[in-house]
Amino acid sequence: MTAQANTSLRTRASVQALNTVLVGSALDQSSDEVVRAARDLARAAGAALAVVHAAPFPMVVPGMLLTDASIAGSISAGLERDLAAQAVRLDLAAAQPPMLRVEDGPPDLVLARIARELRADLVVVGATTSTGRLGKLLGSTAERLLA
């Protein structure tokens, strides 16, 4: 058996062992590719798919701090609509409807908590290059999840 065939068999076996795939979404086009990859893995394994967008509240907007519950609720509802639109755009419900959640908090902490809650077998996140001094200090969500 060739090395490539052996790797392909191992990959299929490991994909088939998945029950839940969790993916973080930034709700933008750059995260579409990551969500598609998670969708494809979940479909191949017959696994449940959970798509989460994490946003810390209260959100700081230039010039004001959003602490009013109605404003935060309105923003959260808008994010939920955006997540639902991404699910439709990427045809996430073709096999089985995904779990869609918008959660309050830093993405790395939210994803780690939900991964434990769901007993996710796989967590999929995109990696972006952190820039500037602050980016180098804080790192990316992927880096913080692995830390």
mmCIF file of C-alpha atoms in Angstrom, residues 14 34 40 42 46-47 50 60-61 71-72 78-79 88 90 110 115 126 129-130 140-141:
data_model
loop_
_atom_site.group_PDB
_atom_site.id
_atom_site.type_symbol
_atom_site.label_atom_id
_atom_site.label_comp_id
_atom_site.label_asym_id
_atom_site.label_seq_id
_atom_site.Cartn_x
_atom_site.Cartn_y
_atom_site.Cartn_z
ATOM 1 C CA SER A 14 -10.692 9.576 11.695
ATOM 2 C CA VAL A 34 -13.373 27.942 7.333
ATOM 3 C CA ASP A 40 -17.609 19.320 4.627
ATOM 4 C CA ALA A 42 -19.184 17.181 9.406
ATOM 5 C CA GLY A 46 -22.278 12.316 9.497
ATOM 6 C CA ALA A 47 -21.476 14.553 12.469
ATOM 7 C CA ALA A 50 -22.218 23.798 15.498
ATOM 8 C CA VAL A 60 -16.899 49.460 22.739
ATOM 9 C CA VAL A 61 -17.869 51.686 19.862
ATOM 10 C CA ILE A 71 -28.937 48.105 22.433
ATOM 11 C CA ALA A 72 -26.855 45.012 23.187
ATOM 12 C CA GLY A 78 -28.430 41.458 14.164
ATOM 13 C CA LEU A 79 -25.503 39.065 14.641
ATOM 14 C CA VAL A 88 -28.133 29.772 4.163
ATOM 15 C CA LEU A 90 -23.132 28.201 2.626
ATOM 16 C CA VAL A 110 -16.431 30.991 24.225
ATOM 17 C CA ALA A 115 -16.494 22.667 22.873
ATOM 18 C CA GLY A 126 -9.381 30.189 10.908
ATOM 19 C CA THR A 129 -1.885 36.923 10.938
ATOM 20 C CA SER A 130 -1.902 39.231 13.918
ATOM 21 C CA SER A 140 -5.053 35.105 17.237
ATOM 22 C CA THR A 141 -8.046 33.136 18.472
#
